[in-house]
Amino acid sequence: MNGRGLAIFTRKGKHFDTTGKVLYGPVRANTLFKGFSGNCEERSSGDVVVRYDQLADRWLMVMPLFSRGPVRADQPVAHGPRDGSRESVIGVPGQPGAAAPLFQPPAEFDTVPPAPGQRRPPAAEGPQGPYSMCYAISAGPDPLGGWYRYEFLRPLFPDYPRPAIWPDGYYVPTSTSDNRISDGVATQKHACVAERAKMLKGESAREQCVIIENVNFLNNADIDGKALPPAGAPNIMVAAGGRQLDSIFADSVINVWQFHVDWSDPRRRK
């Protein structure tokens, strides 16, 4: 990490300035959630993604949690396409709170990641707690400064997040599993969007999700440079044809959706 940049690595490493001075790291990805409480502070996992929001000159880190947290009375229940849009349950009461300074670990701080666990979600055995999607937004352009932190509970395994920057939200598609869901459902994709405008201000924010079944990996349109789409334009979401879990590797179609989020009424998301 340096004064204007941030990166996530799958292997242990450090970041230096042009003089060779270590500026920060290496640390586990969940170090950004130190003192936040909840599952995002307690757990860490792979597939962490960092993005630069060039429209706001901020940094966004998205961290999915592949292990379940404790059972909660308010945890979300699994839903499907017919249920429409669902607003995610807040993970930490009062989030995000004040911008938290970047934790500076002492020299003896353990930076070695835990041993890799099983990537695929385990079979249900008794009551199961929720998964989580963790967001950290820099409070300013310097990633060495303060961060706003958010946790949203997910009922389904939040695999392969691919965050995209759009004026009305951070669009984050994910997948439920590397295996078939059932005999009738091969794949289950989550099309989610987080409330970007509120997050940039460090205010209480929401996440909305819908489920799309039997399609390939979803990818959302992303801002290129600082040119804005027309005001109110929906985000374009695409998926290549075929389904790898059904061994369908050749197809003649590309699936395209216009993804519109309505923060005043989640039922009007379309």
mmCIF file of C-alpha atoms in Angstrom:
data_model
loop_
_atom_site.group_PDB
_atom_site.id
_atom_site.type_symbol
_atom_site.label_atom_id
_atom_site.label_comp_id
_atom_site.label_asym_id
_atom_site.label_seq_id
_atom_site.Cartn_x
_atom_site.Cartn_y
_atom_site.Cartn_z
ATOM 1 C CA MET A 1 0.000 0.000 0.000
ATOM 2 C CA ASN A 2 1.161 3.538 -0.691
ATOM 3 C CA GLY A 3 -0.354 6.992 -0.268
ATOM 4 C CA ARG A 4 -2.448 6.687 -3.424
ATOM 5 C CA GLY A 5 -2.840 2.979 -4.021
ATOM 6 C CA LEU A 6 -4.185 -0.237 -2.561
ATOM 7 C CA ALA A 7 -4.070 -3.856 -3.667
ATOM 8 C CA ILE A 8 -5.107 -7.279 -2.415
ATOM 9 C CA PHE A 9 -2.751 -10.217 -2.933
ATOM 10 C CA THR A 10 -3.348 -13.933 -2.590
ATOM 11 C CA ARG A 11 0.184 -14.350 -1.242
ATOM 12 C CA LYS A 12 2.012 -12.585 1.532
ATOM 13 C CA GLY A 13 3.762 -9.383 0.412
ATOM 14 C CA LYS A 14 4.549 -5.771 1.248
ATOM 15 C CA HIS A 15 4.074 -2.435 -0.457
ATOM 16 C CA PHE A 16 6.799 0.169 -0.703
ATOM 17 C CA ASP A 17 7.119 3.771 -1.833
ATOM 18 C CA THR A 18 9.632 4.801 -4.498
ATOM 19 C CA THR A 19 12.404 4.949 -1.887
ATOM 20 C CA GLY A 20 11.857 1.361 -0.784
ATOM 21 C CA LYS A 21 10.252 2.314 2.535
ATOM 22 C CA VAL A 22 7.521 -0.047 3.744
ATOM 23 C CA LEU A 23 4.299 1.969 4.054
ATOM 24 C CA TYR A 24 1.875 -0.700 5.205
ATOM 25 C CA GLY A 25 1.451 -4.447 5.334
ATOM 26 C CA PRO A 26 1.325 -7.268 4.901
ATOM 27 C CA VAL A 27 -1.908 -7.746 6.878
ATOM 28 C CA ARG A 28 -4.960 -9.932 6.576
ATOM 29 C CA ALA A 29 -7.832 -8.417 4.616
ATOM 30 C CA ASN A 30 -10.099 -8.256 7.674
ATOM 31 C CA THR A 31 -7.610 -5.906 9.362
ATOM 32 C CA LEU A 32 -9.701 -3.087 7.860
ATOM 33 C CA PHE A 33 -12.507 -4.225 10.183
ATOM 34 C CA LYS A 34 -10.464 -4.104 13.397
ATOM 35 C CA GLY A 35 -12.702 -2.816 16.191
ATOM 36 C CA PHE A 36 -15.842 -3.020 14.032
ATOM 37 C CA SER A 37 -17.158 -6.229 15.670
ATOM 38 C CA GLY A 38 -19.366 -8.709 13.851
ATOM 39 C CA ASN A 39 -18.393 -11.402 11.398
ATOM 40 C CA CYS A 40 -16.232 -9.085 9.269
ATOM 41 C CA GLU A 41 -13.804 -8.539 12.124
ATOM 42 C CA GLU A 42 -13.871 -12.138 13.327
ATOM 43 C CA ARG A 43 -13.426 -13.869 9.973
ATOM 44 C CA SER A 44 -11.480 -13.557 6.754
ATOM 45 C CA SER A 45 -11.550 -15.426 3.455
ATOM 46 C CA GLY A 46 -10.421 -15.370 -0.134
ATOM 47 C CA ASP A 47 -11.883 -13.627 -3.201
ATOM 48 C CA VAL A 48 -11.390 -10.192 -1.623
ATOM 49 C CA VAL A 49 -11.580 -7.421 -4.237
ATOM 50 C CA VAL A 50 -10.414 -3.798 -4.077
ATOM 51 C CA ARG A 51 -11.720 -1.132 -6.473
ATOM 52 C CA TYR A 52 -10.945 2.532 -6.980
ATOM 53 C CA ASP A 53 -14.067 4.707 -7.297
ATOM 54 C CA GLN A 54 -12.716 7.372 -9.604
ATOM 55 C CA LEU A 55 -15.941 9.394 -9.506
ATOM 56 C CA ALA A 56 -15.507 10.003 -5.774
ATOM 57 C CA ASP A 57 -11.730 9.515 -5.426
ATOM 58 C CA ARG A 58 -12.304 6.749 -2.868
ATOM 59 C CA TRP A 59 -11.293 3.136 -2.348
ATOM 60 C CA LEU A 60 -13.739 0.232 -2.013
ATOM 61 C CA MET A 61 -12.903 -3.168 -0.581
ATOM 62 C CA VAL A 62 -15.387 -6.036 -0.819
ATOM 63 C CA MET A 63 -14.761 -9.134 1.293
ATOM 64 C CA PRO A 64 -17.113 -12.156 1.122
ATOM 65 C CA LEU A 65 -17.146 -14.516 4.076
ATOM 66 C CA PHE A 66 -17.151 -18.198 3.166
ATOM 67 C CA SER A 67 -17.858 -19.429 6.706
ATOM 68 C CA ARG A 68 -21.117 -18.910 8.539
ATOM 69 C CA GLY A 69 -21.427 -16.639 11.537
ATOM 70 C CA PRO A 70 -23.439 -17.401 14.684
ATOM 71 C CA VAL A 71 -27.161 -18.088 14.411
ATOM 72 C CA ARG A 72 -29.202 -14.881 14.775
ATOM 73 C CA ALA A 73 -32.901 -14.320 15.332
ATOM 74 C CA ASP A 74 -33.000 -11.746 12.524
ATOM 75 C CA GLN A 75 -30.886 -13.648 10.001
ATOM 76 C CA PRO A 76 -32.236 -13.774 6.436
ATOM 77 C CA VAL A 77 -33.835 -16.862 4.969
ATOM 78 C CA ALA A 78 -32.918 -18.195 1.544
ATOM 79 C CA HIS A 79 -35.058 -16.858 -1.296
ATOM 80 C CA GLY A 80 -35.448 -17.355 -5.018
ATOM 81 C CA PRO A 81 -36.315 -15.472 -8.202
ATOM 82 C CA ARG A 82 -40.064 -15.434 -7.476
ATOM 83 C CA ASP A 83 -39.463 -13.563 -4.225
ATOM 84 C CA GLY A 84 -38.187 -10.498 -6.062
ATOM 85 C CA SER A 85 -35.807 -8.021 -4.480
ATOM 86 C CA ARG A 86 -34.782 -8.459 -0.860
ATOM 87 C CA GLU A 87 -33.077 -5.909 1.357
ATOM 88 C CA SER A 88 -30.125 -7.444 3.192
ATOM 89 C CA VAL A 89 -30.099 -7.604 6.987
ATOM 90 C CA ILE A 90 -27.689 -5.198 8.684
ATOM 91 C CA GLY A 91 -24.782 -7.089 10.225
ATOM 92 C CA VAL A 92 -23.616 -4.619 12.888
ATOM 93 C CA PRO A 93 -26.114 -2.304 14.677
ATOM 94 C CA GLY A 94 -25.362 1.365 14.107
ATOM 95 C CA GLN A 95 -22.994 0.731 11.215
ATOM 96 C CA PRO A 96 -20.852 2.262 9.927
ATOM 97 C CA GLY A 97 -20.129 4.591 12.852
ATOM 98 C CA ALA A 98 -17.343 7.147 12.631
ATOM 99 C CA ALA A 99 -14.589 6.600 10.081
ATOM 100 C CA ALA A 100 -12.119 4.235 11.752
ATOM 101 C CA PRO A 101 -8.388 4.921 11.426
ATOM 102 C CA LEU A 102 -6.503 2.235 9.570
ATOM 103 C CA PHE A 103 -5.257 -0.223 12.189
ATOM 104 C CA GLN A 104 -1.481 -0.170 12.495
ATOM 105 C CA PRO A 105 -0.499 -3.665 13.675
ATOM 106 C CA PRO A 106 2.468 -4.069 16.013
ATOM 107 C CA ALA A 107 5.560 -5.842 14.732
ATOM 108 C CA GLU A 108 4.514 -9.128 16.334
ATOM 109 C CA PHE A 109 1.036 -9.003 14.747
ATOM 110 C CA ASP A 110 0.165 -12.305 13.050
ATOM 111 C CA THR A 111 -0.008 -11.706 9.311
ATOM 112 C CA VAL A 112 -0.093 -15.351 8.269
ATOM 113 C CA PRO A 113 -3.530 -16.213 6.869
ATOM 114 C CA PRO A 114 -5.337 -19.207 8.336
ATOM 115 C CA ALA A 115 -5.024 -22.524 6.559
ATOM 116 C CA PRO A 116 -7.328 -22.712 3.523
ATOM 117 C CA GLY A 117 -10.698 -24.148 4.353
ATOM 118 C CA GLN A 118 -13.195 -25.878 2.125
ATOM 119 C CA ARG A 119 -14.367 -23.448 -0.526
ATOM 120 C CA ARG A 120 -17.771 -24.963 -1.130
ATOM 121 C CA PRO A 121 -20.530 -24.400 1.408
ATOM 122 C CA PRO A 122 -20.934 -27.314 3.820
ATOM 123 C CA ALA A 123 -24.047 -29.403 4.009
ATOM 124 C CA ALA A 124 -26.633 -28.182 6.484
ATOM 125 C CA GLU A 125 -26.364 -29.822 9.898
ATOM 126 C CA GLY A 126 -28.768 -28.305 12.376
ATOM 127 C CA PRO A 127 -29.333 -24.536 12.712
ATOM 128 C CA GLN A 128 -27.022 -22.557 10.438
ATOM 129 C CA GLY A 129 -25.963 -18.956 10.868
ATOM 130 C CA PRO A 130 -25.699 -16.483 7.970
ATOM 131 C CA TYR A 131 -22.899 -15.690 5.581
ATOM 132 C CA SER A 132 -21.787 -12.072 5.215
ATOM 133 C CA MET A 133 -20.639 -9.568 2.625
ATOM 134 C CA CYS A 134 -18.263 -6.964 4.043
ATOM 135 C CA TYR A 135 -17.683 -3.518 2.552
ATOM 136 C CA ALA A 136 -15.030 -0.978 3.517
ATOM 137 C CA ILE A 137 -15.062 2.511 1.954
ATOM 138 C CA SER A 138 -12.173 4.909 2.454
ATOM 139 C CA ALA A 139 -13.303 8.185 4.026
ATOM 140 C CA GLY A 140 -10.994 10.085 1.672
ATOM 141 C CA PRO A 141 -8.628 9.507 -1.232
ATOM 142 C CA ASP A 142 -5.801 8.200 0.968
ATOM 143 C CA PRO A 143 -6.174 4.475 1.795
ATOM 144 C CA LEU A 144 -3.900 5.010 4.806
ATOM 145 C CA GLY A 145 -6.607 7.198 6.365
ATOM 146 C CA GLY A 146 -10.009 6.376 7.857
ATOM 147 C CA TRP A 147 -12.527 3.806 6.629
ATOM 148 C CA TYR A 148 -16.293 3.311 6.868
ATOM 149 C CA ARG A 149 -17.211 -0.350 7.418
ATOM 150 C CA TYR A 150 -20.414 -2.237 6.611
ATOM 151 C CA GLU A 151 -21.602 -5.825 6.994
ATOM 152 C CA PHE A 152 -24.681 -7.278 5.298
ATOM 153 C CA LEU A 153 -25.948 -10.757 6.096
ATOM 154 C CA ARG A 154 -26.430 -13.167 3.224
ATOM 155 C CA PRO A 155 -28.485 -16.391 3.401
ATOM 156 C CA LEU A 156 -26.564 -17.889 0.472
ATOM 157 C CA PHE A 157 -22.863 -18.558 -0.068
ATOM 158 C CA PRO A 158 -21.440 -15.272 -1.534
ATOM 159 C CA ASP A 159 -18.819 -16.561 -3.959
ATOM 160 C CA TYR A 160 -16.789 -14.678 -6.596
ATOM 161 C CA PRO A 161 -17.834 -11.034 -5.973
ATOM 162 C CA ARG A 162 -17.116 -8.723 -8.939
ATOM 163 C CA PRO A 163 -17.902 -5.165 -7.792
ATOM 164 C CA ALA A 164 -18.710 -2.512 -10.403
ATOM 165 C CA ILE A 165 -18.905 1.263 -9.946
ATOM 166 C CA TRP A 166 -22.157 2.965 -11.054
ATOM 167 C CA PRO A 167 -23.604 6.340 -9.979
ATOM 168 C CA ASP A 168 -26.552 4.884 -8.027
ATOM 169 C CA GLY A 169 -24.750 1.995 -6.360
ATOM 170 C CA TYR A 170 -21.942 -0.492 -6.044
ATOM 171 C CA TYR A 171 -23.132 -3.491 -8.073
ATOM 172 C CA VAL A 172 -21.776 -6.793 -6.759
ATOM 173 C CA PRO A 173 -22.792 -10.070 -8.439
ATOM 174 C CA THR A 174 -21.938 -13.324 -6.647
ATOM 175 C CA SER A 175 -22.632 -17.059 -6.932
ATOM 176 C CA THR A 176 -24.043 -19.606 -4.489
ATOM 177 C CA SER A 177 -21.923 -22.652 -5.209
ATOM 178 C CA ASP A 178 -19.470 -24.471 -7.458
ATOM 179 C CA ASN A 179 -21.914 -27.406 -7.452
ATOM 180 C CA ARG A 180 -25.460 -27.838 -8.741
ATOM 181 C CA ILE A 181 -28.086 -26.395 -6.405
ATOM 182 C CA SER A 182 -30.678 -29.104 -7.088
ATOM 183 C CA ASP A 183 -31.908 -31.384 -9.868
ATOM 184 C CA GLY A 184 -33.834 -28.487 -11.404
ATOM 185 C CA VAL A 185 -31.439 -25.635 -10.632
ATOM 186 C CA ALA A 186 -27.900 -25.772 -11.957
ATOM 187 C CA THR A 187 -26.657 -22.335 -10.941
ATOM 188 C CA GLN A 188 -27.857 -19.629 -8.610
ATOM 189 C CA LYS A 189 -26.496 -16.103 -9.078
ATOM 190 C CA HIS A 190 -27.026 -13.126 -6.783
ATOM 191 C CA ALA A 191 -27.417 -9.677 -8.337
ATOM 192 C CA CYS A 192 -26.789 -7.251 -5.483
ATOM 193 C CA VAL A 193 -26.297 -3.508 -5.210
ATOM 194 C CA ALA A 194 -25.112 -1.448 -2.230
ATOM 195 C CA GLU A 195 -26.175 2.133 -1.526
ATOM 196 C CA ARG A 196 -23.105 3.982 -2.787
ATOM 197 C CA ALA A 197 -24.229 7.565 -2.056
ATOM 198 C CA LYS A 198 -24.824 6.819 1.630
ATOM 199 C CA MET A 199 -21.613 4.800 1.977
ATOM 200 C CA LEU A 200 -19.493 7.639 0.610
ATOM 201 C CA LYS A 201 -20.915 9.894 3.341
ATOM 202 C CA GLY A 202 -20.440 7.323 6.095
ATOM 203 C CA GLU A 203 -24.190 7.072 6.649
ATOM 204 C CA SER A 204 -26.463 4.122 7.303
ATOM 205 C CA ALA A 205 -26.731 2.273 3.983
ATOM 206 C CA ARG A 206 -28.566 -0.659 2.471
ATOM 207 C CA GLU A 207 -27.941 -3.582 0.141
ATOM 208 C CA GLN A 208 -30.563 -5.115 -2.155
ATOM 209 C CA CYS A 209 -30.323 -8.506 -3.874
ATOM 210 C CA VAL A 210 -32.246 -10.613 -6.355
ATOM 211 C CA ILE A 211 -31.620 -14.234 -7.357
ATOM 212 C CA ILE A 212 -31.249 -15.389 -10.968
ATOM 213 C CA GLU A 213 -31.109 -19.100 -11.696
ATOM 214 C CA ASN A 214 -29.587 -21.216 -14.449
ATOM 215 C CA VAL A 215 -27.327 -18.564 -15.985
ATOM 216 C CA ASN A 216 -23.581 -18.181 -16.246
ATOM 217 C CA PHE A 217 -21.500 -15.705 -14.216
ATOM 218 C CA LEU A 218 -23.023 -12.226 -14.029
ATOM 219 C CA ASN A 219 -20.989 -9.131 -14.870
ATOM 220 C CA ASN A 220 -22.188 -5.557 -14.404
ATOM 221 C CA ALA A 221 -21.337 -2.503 -16.498
ATOM 222 C CA ASP A 222 -18.590 -0.456 -14.893
ATOM 223 C CA ILE A 223 -17.727 3.242 -15.148
ATOM 224 C CA ASP A 224 -14.770 3.849 -17.472
ATOM 225 C CA GLY A 225 -12.982 7.112 -16.712
ATOM 226 C CA LYS A 226 -15.204 9.895 -15.351
ATOM 227 C CA ALA A 227 -17.791 10.051 -18.137
ATOM 228 C CA LEU A 228 -21.248 9.472 -16.621
ATOM 229 C CA PRO A 229 -24.127 7.492 -18.142
ATOM 230 C CA PRO A 230 -27.386 9.393 -18.737
ATOM 231 C CA ALA A 231 -29.107 10.387 -15.489
ATOM 232 C CA GLY A 232 -31.180 7.487 -14.167
ATOM 233 C CA ALA A 233 -29.787 5.017 -16.708
ATOM 234 C CA PRO A 234 -30.039 1.408 -15.487
ATOM 235 C CA ASN A 235 -26.905 -0.638 -15.020
ATOM 236 C CA ILE A 236 -26.387 -3.190 -17.778
ATOM 237 C CA MET A 237 -25.747 -6.727 -16.534
ATOM 238 C CA VAL A 238 -24.643 -9.533 -18.845
ATOM 239 C CA ALA A 239 -23.956 -13.251 -18.705
ATOM 240 C CA ALA A 240 -22.447 -15.377 -21.433
ATOM 241 C CA GLY A 241 -24.549 -18.284 -22.652
ATOM 242 C CA GLY A 242 -23.998 -21.840 -21.585
ATOM 243 C CA ARG A 243 -23.702 -23.372 -18.111
ATOM 244 C CA GLN A 244 -20.467 -24.995 -17.066
ATOM 245 C CA LEU A 245 -22.162 -27.108 -14.373
ATOM 246 C CA ASP A 246 -24.298 -28.691 -17.108
ATOM 247 C CA SER A 247 -21.219 -29.042 -19.354
ATOM 248 C CA ILE A 248 -22.755 -26.601 -21.837
ATOM 249 C CA PHE A 249 -19.658 -24.786 -23.049
ATOM 250 C CA ALA A 250 -20.877 -23.551 -26.451
ATOM 251 C CA ASP A 251 -23.870 -21.291 -26.930
ATOM 252 C CA SER A 252 -25.079 -18.658 -29.379
ATOM 253 C CA VAL A 253 -26.579 -16.189 -26.915
ATOM 254 C CA ILE A 254 -25.566 -13.496 -24.452
ATOM 255 C CA ASN A 255 -28.065 -12.759 -21.701
ATOM 256 C CA VAL A 256 -28.541 -9.041 -20.973
ATOM 257 C CA TRP A 257 -30.506 -7.319 -18.205
ATOM 258 C CA GLN A 258 -31.217 -3.676 -17.417
ATOM 259 C CA PHE A 259 -30.707 -3.471 -13.645
ATOM 260 C CA HIS A 260 -32.538 -0.555 -12.015
ATOM 261 C CA VAL A 261 -32.418 -0.013 -8.257
ATOM 262 C CA ASP A 262 -34.998 2.058 -6.375
ATOM 263 C CA TRP A 263 -33.737 3.003 -2.907
ATOM 264 C CA SER A 264 -37.086 4.532 -1.930
ATOM 265 C CA ASP A 265 -38.952 1.226 -2.467
ATOM 266 C CA PRO A 266 -37.054 -2.068 -2.922
ATOM 267 C CA ARG A 267 -40.172 -3.624 -4.468
ATOM 268 C CA ARG A 268 -39.709 -1.338 -7.476
ATOM 269 C CA ARG A 269 -36.268 -2.675 -8.249
ATOM 270 C CA LYS A 270 -36.317 -4.209 -11.704
#
